[in-house]
Structures are given as structure tokens and as C-alpha cells.
XYZ file of C-alpha atoms in Angstrom:
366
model
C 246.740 274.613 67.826
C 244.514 275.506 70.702
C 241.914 277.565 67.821
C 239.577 275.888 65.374
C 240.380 276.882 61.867
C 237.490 277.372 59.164
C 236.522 274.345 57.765
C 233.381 275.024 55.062
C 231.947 271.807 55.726
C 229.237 271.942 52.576
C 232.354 272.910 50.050
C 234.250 269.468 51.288
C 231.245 267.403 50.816
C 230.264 268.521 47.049
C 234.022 268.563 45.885
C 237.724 267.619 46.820
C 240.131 269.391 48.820
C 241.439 271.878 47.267
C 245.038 273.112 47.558
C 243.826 276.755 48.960
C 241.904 274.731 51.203
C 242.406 275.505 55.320
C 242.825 272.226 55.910
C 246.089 271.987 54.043
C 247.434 274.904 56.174
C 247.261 272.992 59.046
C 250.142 271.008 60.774
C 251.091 267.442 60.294
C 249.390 265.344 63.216
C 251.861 263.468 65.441
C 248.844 261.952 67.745
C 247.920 259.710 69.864
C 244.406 258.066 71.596
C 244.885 258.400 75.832
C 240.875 257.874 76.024
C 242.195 255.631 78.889
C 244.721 257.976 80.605
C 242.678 259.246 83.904
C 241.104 255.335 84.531
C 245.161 253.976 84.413
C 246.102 257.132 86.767
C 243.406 255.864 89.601
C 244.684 252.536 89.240
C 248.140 253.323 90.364
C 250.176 253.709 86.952
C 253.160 256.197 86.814
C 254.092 257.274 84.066
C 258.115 258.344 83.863
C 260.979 260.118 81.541
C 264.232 259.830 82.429
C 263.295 258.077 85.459
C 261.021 261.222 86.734
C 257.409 260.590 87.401
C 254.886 262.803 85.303
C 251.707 263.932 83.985
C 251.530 261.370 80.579
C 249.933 264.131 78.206
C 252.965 266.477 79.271
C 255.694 263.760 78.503
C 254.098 262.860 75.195
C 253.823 266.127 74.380
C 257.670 266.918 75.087
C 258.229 263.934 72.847
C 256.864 265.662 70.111
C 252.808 264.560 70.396
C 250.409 267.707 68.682
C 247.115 266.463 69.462
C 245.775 263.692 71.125
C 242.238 261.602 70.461
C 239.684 261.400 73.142
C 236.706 258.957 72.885
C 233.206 259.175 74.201
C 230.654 256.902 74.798
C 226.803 258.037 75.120
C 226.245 255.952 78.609
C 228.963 253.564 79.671
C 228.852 251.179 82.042
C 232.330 252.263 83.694
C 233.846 249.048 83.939
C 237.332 248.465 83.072
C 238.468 251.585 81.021
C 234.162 252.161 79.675
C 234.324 254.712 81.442
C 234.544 257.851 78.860
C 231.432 259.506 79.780
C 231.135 263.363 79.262
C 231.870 264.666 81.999
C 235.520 262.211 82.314
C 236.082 263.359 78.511
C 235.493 267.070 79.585
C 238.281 266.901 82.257
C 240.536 264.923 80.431
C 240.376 267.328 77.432
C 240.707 270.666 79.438
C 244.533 268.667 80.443
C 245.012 267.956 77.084
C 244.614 271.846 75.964
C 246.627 272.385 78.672
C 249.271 270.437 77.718
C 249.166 272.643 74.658
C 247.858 270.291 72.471
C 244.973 269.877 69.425
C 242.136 267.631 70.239
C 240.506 265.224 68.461
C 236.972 263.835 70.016
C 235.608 260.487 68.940
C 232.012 259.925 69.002
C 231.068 256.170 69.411
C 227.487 256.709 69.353
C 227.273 254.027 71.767
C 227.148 253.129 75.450
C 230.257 250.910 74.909
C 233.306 249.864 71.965
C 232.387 250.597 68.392
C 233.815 248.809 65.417
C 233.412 247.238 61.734
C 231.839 243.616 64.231
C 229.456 245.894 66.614
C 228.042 249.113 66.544
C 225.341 248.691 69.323
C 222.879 251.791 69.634
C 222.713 253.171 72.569
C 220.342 251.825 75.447
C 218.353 254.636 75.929
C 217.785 255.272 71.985
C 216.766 251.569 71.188
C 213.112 252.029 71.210
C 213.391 255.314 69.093
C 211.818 255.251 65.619
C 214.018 256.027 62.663
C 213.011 259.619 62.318
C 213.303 259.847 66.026
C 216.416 258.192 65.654
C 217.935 260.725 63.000
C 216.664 263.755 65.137
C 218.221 262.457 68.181
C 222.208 261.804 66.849
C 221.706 265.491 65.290
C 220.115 266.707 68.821
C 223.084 264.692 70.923
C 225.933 265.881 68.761
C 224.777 269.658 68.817
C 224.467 269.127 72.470
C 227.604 267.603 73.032
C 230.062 270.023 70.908
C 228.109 272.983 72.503
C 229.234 271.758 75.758
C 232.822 270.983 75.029
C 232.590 274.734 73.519
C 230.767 275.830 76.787
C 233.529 274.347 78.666
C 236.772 276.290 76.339
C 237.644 272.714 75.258
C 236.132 273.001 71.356
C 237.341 270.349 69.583
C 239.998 271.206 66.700
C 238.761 267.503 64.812
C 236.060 265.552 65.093
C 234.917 261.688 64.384
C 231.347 261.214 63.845
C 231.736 257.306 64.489
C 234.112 254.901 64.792
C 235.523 252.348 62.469
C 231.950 253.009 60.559
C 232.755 250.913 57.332
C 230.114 248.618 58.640
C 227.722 251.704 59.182
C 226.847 252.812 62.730
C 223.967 252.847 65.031
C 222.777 249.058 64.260
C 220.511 247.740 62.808
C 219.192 250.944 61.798
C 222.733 252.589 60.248
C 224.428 249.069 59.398
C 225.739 248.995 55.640
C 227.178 245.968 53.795
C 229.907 245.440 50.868
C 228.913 242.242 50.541
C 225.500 243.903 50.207
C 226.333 246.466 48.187
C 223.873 246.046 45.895
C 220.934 246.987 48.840
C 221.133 250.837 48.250
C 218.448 251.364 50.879
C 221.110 250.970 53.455
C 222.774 253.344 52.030
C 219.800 255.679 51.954
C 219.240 255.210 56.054
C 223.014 255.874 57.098
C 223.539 258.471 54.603
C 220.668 260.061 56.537
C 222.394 259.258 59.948
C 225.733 260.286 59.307
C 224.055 263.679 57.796
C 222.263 264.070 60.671
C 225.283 264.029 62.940
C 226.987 266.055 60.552
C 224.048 268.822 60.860
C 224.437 268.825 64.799
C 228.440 269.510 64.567
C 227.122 272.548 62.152
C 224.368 273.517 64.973
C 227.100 273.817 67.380
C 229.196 276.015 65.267
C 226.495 278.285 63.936
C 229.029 281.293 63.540
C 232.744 281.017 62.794
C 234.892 278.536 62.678
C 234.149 274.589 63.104
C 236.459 271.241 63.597
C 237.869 269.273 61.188
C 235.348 266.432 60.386
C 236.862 262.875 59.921
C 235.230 259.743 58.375
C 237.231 256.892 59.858
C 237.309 253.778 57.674
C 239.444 250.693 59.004
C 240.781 248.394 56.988
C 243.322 248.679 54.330
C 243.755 245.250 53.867
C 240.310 245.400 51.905
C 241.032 248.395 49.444
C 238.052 247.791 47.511
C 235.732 248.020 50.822
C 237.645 251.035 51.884
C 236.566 252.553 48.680
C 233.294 251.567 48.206
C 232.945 252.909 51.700
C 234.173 256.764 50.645
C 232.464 256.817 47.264
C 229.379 255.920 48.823
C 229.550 258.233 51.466
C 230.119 260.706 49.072
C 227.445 259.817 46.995
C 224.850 260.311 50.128
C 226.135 263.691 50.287
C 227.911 262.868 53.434
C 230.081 266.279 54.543
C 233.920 265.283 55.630
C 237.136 266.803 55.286
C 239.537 264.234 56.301
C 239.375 260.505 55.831
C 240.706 258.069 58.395
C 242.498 254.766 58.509
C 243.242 252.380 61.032
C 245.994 250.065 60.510
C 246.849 246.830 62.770
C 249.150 244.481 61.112
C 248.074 241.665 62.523
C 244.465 242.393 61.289
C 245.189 244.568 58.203
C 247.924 243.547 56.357
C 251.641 243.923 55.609
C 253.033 247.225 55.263
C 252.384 246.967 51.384
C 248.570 246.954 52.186
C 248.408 249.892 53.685
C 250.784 251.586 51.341
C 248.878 250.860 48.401
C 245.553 251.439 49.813
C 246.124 254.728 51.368
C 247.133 255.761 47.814
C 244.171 254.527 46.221
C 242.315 256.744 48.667
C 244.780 260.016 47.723
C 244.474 259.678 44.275
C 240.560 259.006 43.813
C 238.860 261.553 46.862
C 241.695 264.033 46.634
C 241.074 264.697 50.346
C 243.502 264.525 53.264
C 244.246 261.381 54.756
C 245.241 260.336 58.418
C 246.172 256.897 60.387
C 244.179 257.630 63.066
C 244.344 253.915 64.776
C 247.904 252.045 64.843
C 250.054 250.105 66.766
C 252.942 247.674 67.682
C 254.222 245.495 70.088
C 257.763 246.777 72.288
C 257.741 242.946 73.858
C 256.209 239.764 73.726
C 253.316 238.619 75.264
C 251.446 235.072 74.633
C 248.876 237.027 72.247
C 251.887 237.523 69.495
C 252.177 233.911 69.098
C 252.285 232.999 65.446
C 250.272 236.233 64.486
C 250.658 237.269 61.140
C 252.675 240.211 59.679
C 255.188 240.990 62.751
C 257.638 242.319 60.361
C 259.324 244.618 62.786
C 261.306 242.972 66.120
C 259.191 243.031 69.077
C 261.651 245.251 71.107
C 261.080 248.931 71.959
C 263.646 249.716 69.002
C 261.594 247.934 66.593
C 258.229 249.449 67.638
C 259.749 252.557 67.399
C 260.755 251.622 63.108
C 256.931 250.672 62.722
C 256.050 253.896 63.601
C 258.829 255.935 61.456
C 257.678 253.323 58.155
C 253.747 254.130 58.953
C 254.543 257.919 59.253
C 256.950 257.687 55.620
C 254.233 256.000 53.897
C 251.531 258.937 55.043
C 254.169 261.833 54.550
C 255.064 260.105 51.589
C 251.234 260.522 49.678
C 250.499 262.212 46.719
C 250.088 265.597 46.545
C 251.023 266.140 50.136
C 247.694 264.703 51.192
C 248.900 262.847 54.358
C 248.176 264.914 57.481
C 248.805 262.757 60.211
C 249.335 259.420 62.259
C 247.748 258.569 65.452
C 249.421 255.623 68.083
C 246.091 253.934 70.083
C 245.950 253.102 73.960
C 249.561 253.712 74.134
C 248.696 254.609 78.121
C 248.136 251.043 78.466
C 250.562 249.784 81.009
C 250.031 247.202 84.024
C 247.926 248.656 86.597
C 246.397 247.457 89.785
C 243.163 245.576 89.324
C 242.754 246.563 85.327
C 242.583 244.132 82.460
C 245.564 245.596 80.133
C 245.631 245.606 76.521
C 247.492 242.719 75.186
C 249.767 242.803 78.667
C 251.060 246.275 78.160
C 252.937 245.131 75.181
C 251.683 247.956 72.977
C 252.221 250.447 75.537
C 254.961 253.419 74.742
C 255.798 252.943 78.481
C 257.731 249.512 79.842
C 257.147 248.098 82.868
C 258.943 250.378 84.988
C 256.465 253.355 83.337
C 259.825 254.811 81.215
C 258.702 256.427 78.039
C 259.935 254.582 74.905
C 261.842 255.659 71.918
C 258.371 255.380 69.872
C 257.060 258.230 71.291
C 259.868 260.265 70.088
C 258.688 259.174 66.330
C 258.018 262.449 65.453
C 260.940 264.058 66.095
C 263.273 261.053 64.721
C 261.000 261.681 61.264
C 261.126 265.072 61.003
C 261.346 265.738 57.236
């Protein structure tokens, strides 16, 4: 896990994965997003299994994690956990190799959080015209991967945005499906995201190159999700791998995502990860009368949403599931840090303990 495999990157984007493909050879991902590990550490959190304080990445890891999901924003502002700048992202990576895990690096292309309701362009690119702006996300991604390489740390998968259904890089990069019909928005982020995709090549001129994932976040809206991919496609977009997030309360029953990550299998023909998910172990005042808690908020039933997730991606056709990430779940109460829904998602109680999610992989193992 700690090499990059070949990935031909111009072969994915003209045609579906094949069945010889590299990609395929790889190993199921049991992952998990700790962007927000190293900020929780200086704030006093301990992290514990069987009662023994630890490094996180190393208990996760015993538990069965393979790779684990690092974000990075371009400048942030380092309050609360915005602090994933390069050089925290560097040092939290080298631990994660060193835990003897895969990494997966998540480009916001942003000083700060990047979703489907805000993709804000970074501060220092704002006044950048759009050719400027193309040459500058291929320019910052070359530069980035080349240091992660510089530093041993190459990435084994890479996002080139996140949650970019809406587009990225606003206003410039921002795509509609309520627009649909405006192809010239397609025209400007197919540019963008080819752009970034040329930099990842630049940094890789010889040899082998990450994994390249298109993250797409909602399968409650199949048809969006899919308008999304063939569209990508269409601008020529290289990926190998298409992401999903999935949060119930925002996504959808269980059925939703069932259906729509089969959609996806069936018409791209490409692997498909969760790369986003979670569930509440306890209550907290944000559950209240949510929608679509259809597993007991108790550390035994956050530990069944994660086995049914995991069945329903093992479970796609033609063996094109490849993985399931867990987000934030380093999120525990810590001194003078706003929490994540109270440490309710966590897959550590109060006391720091690991919890029987964390184990999902093992308790799935086909």
C-alpha cells in the first residue's frame, strides 16, 4: 500500500474500466478522513483501546483501517480545525505512511470548507482572469503533488475537489442541473477540472501516478449524480474512481443510496467508493426529529450502519465497489474546540475508547 500503482489516466477518461485494469487489482478501501487528527491532539484529546492511550492512526489501523483521507486547503485561516495547510497535511501524512497505511489527499481548492452550497476560490486567486485562473489550479496541483512526492509521502489517491457536483472554484467553475441546459458552464469547469487533472500528470511525468477520484455527493438525487458523471465525461474530464458521500439525514434512506450507487456501476462501468459517511453512537440535541435514523443511536447501531453501507458497495455489480470511507471520526470533546455534532459521530466515546465501528472491516470481511 505504501507504492502508487499505474493508473493511465488518458485510457480512464476516453473509456470504462476495464477488468485488466490496475485499478481493479487494488485492495478494498476500509478508510477513514482524520484531516482533523493533529488540531484534536493539541487540544488535549486521548485517544484509547482497551483503556490504553495511543497514537489514533495506529489504533484505527489495528482495527482494520487501509488508508486514510487527508484534506487541504490552499490558505486557511487556522481557526477551529481550518487549519490543513501544507505543511500540517505533510506531517500528518508522513504518520499516516507510517502507520502503514494508503493515502488519500483531498484538494479543496479553497482557503476554507468546500461543498455542493460553497466552493469559494481562494483569496489570493480572486482577481485572476480565467486563463490565469486555469493555469494557476494546473500550476498549484503540480506544485503540490511534487512536494508530497519530494517529501516520500506521494499520494496513492487523489480528489481534485470536493463534493464538486455544484462545480468548483466559484463563480468561475460553478455548474447547475437545474441549469443544465447552459453548456457554457460546462465548457469553463471542464477546462478547470482538466487543468487540475494536467498538474497531477506534471507531477508524475515518469511512472506511476495516484488514483484520481471525482467525488459527487448526493445519492438522494440520482439523476444529478448522473448528469454530473456523464457530463464530466463528456468534457473529457480524466478519473478513475467515482466518489459518493452519503449522510442519511441529508441523502436519503439506505434504499437511495443503494439504488443510486448502482445506477452509477452499471452506466460508467468505473469503480465506485463512499468516500464521505457517517452515524451517530449517541444522542445529541442535533438528532432531534432528523430524518432517516434507521439504525439505534448506540455505538452497536453505528457500528450496523457501517456493515449495511459497506454490503451495499461490496455488493455492486461487477465487483465495482472499492471502498468506504467514515468522516471526522477523530471528532471527540476537546478543550476549547467546537466538536462536530457533540462528538456523537465520533468512533471514540467520551472516555476516548475506540468503538465497535471501527472494527467494521474486520466484522465484514467477505
Amino acid at each position: 500500500m505504501k507504492r502508487a500503482w499505474v493508473i493511465a489516466v488518458a485510457i480512464a477518461a476516453a473509456s470504462p474500466a476495464s477488468a485488466a485494469s490496475p485499478e481493479r487489482e487494488r485492495p478494498f478501501l476500509f478508510g477513514a478522513d482524520v484531516s482533523a487528527l493533529a488540531t484534536y491532539e493539541a487540544h488535549g484529546a486521548v485517544y484509547r483501546r482497551h483503556g490504553a492511550p495511543g497514537d489514533a492512526l495506529r489504533i484505527l489501523a489495528d482495527e482494520g483501517i487501509n488508508c486514510f483521507r487527508l484534506r487541504l486547503f490552499v490558505a486557511p485561516n487556522h481557526e477551529g480545525v481550518v487549519t490543513n495547510d501544507l505543511a500540517y497535511t505533510l506531517a500528518l501524512a508522513k504518520r499516516v505512511k507510517a502507520a502503514g497505511a494508503a493515502l488519500l489527499l483531498d484538494l479543496h481548492y479553497s482557503d476554507t470548507w468546500a461543498d455542493p452550497g460553497k466552493q469559494f476560490k481562494p483569496a489570493a486567486w480572486a482577481g485572476l482572469s480565467f486563463d490565469e485562473l486555469e493555469a494557476k489550479t494546473r500550476d498549484y496541483t503540480r506544485a503540490t503533488l511534487e512536494r508530497f512526492v519530494a517529501e516520500g509521502v506521494a499520494p496513492d489517491y487523489v480528489q481534485l475537489g470536493n463534493e464538486i457536483t455544484n462545480g468548483f472554484l466559484w463563480p468561475d467553475g460553478r455548474v447547475e442541473f437545474k441549469e443544465a441546459a447552459d453548456k457554457s458552464a460546462w465548457v469553463r469547469l471542464g477546462r478547470l477540472l482538466r487543468a487540475a487533472h494536467a498538474g497531477l500528470a506534471d507531477a508524475f511525468p515518469r511512472g506511476a501516478r495516484p488514483v484520481s477520484i471525482l467525488q459527487v455527493e448526493n445519492p438522494g438525487e440520482r439523476e444529478r449524480s448522473l448528469w454530473f458523471c456523464r457530463e464530466a465525461i463528456a468534457a473529457r474530464v480524466p478519473f478513475d474512481v467515482i466518489g459518493m458521500s452519503y449522510y442519511p439525514e441529508w441523502h436519503g434512506g439506505i434504499g437511495e443510496l443503494r439504488g443510486t450507487l448502482q445506477a452509477i456501476a452499471r452506466e460508467f462501468h468505473r469503480p465506485v467508493m463512499v468516500v464521505e459517511t457517517a452515524y451517530p453512537w449517541t444522542k445529541d440535541e442535533h438528532w432531534i426529529g432528523r430524518p432517516h435514523l434507521d439504525w439505534p443511536l448506540t455505538p452497536a447501531g453505528q457500528a450496523r450502519f457501517m456493515r449495511d453501507v459497506l454490503q451495499i458497495v461490496r455488493e455492486l455489480p461487477d465487483g465495482l465497489g472499492r471502498g468506504v470511507f467514515v468522516w471526522h471520526p477523530e471528532s471527540i470533546l476537546a478543550d476549547d474546540l467546537t466538536t462536530w455534532f457533540g462528538g456523537s459521530c465520533a468512533w471514540f466515546d467520551r472516555r476516548g475508547e475506540v468503538l465497535p465501528a471501527a472494527g467494521f472491516a474486520r466484522a465484514s470481511a467477505p
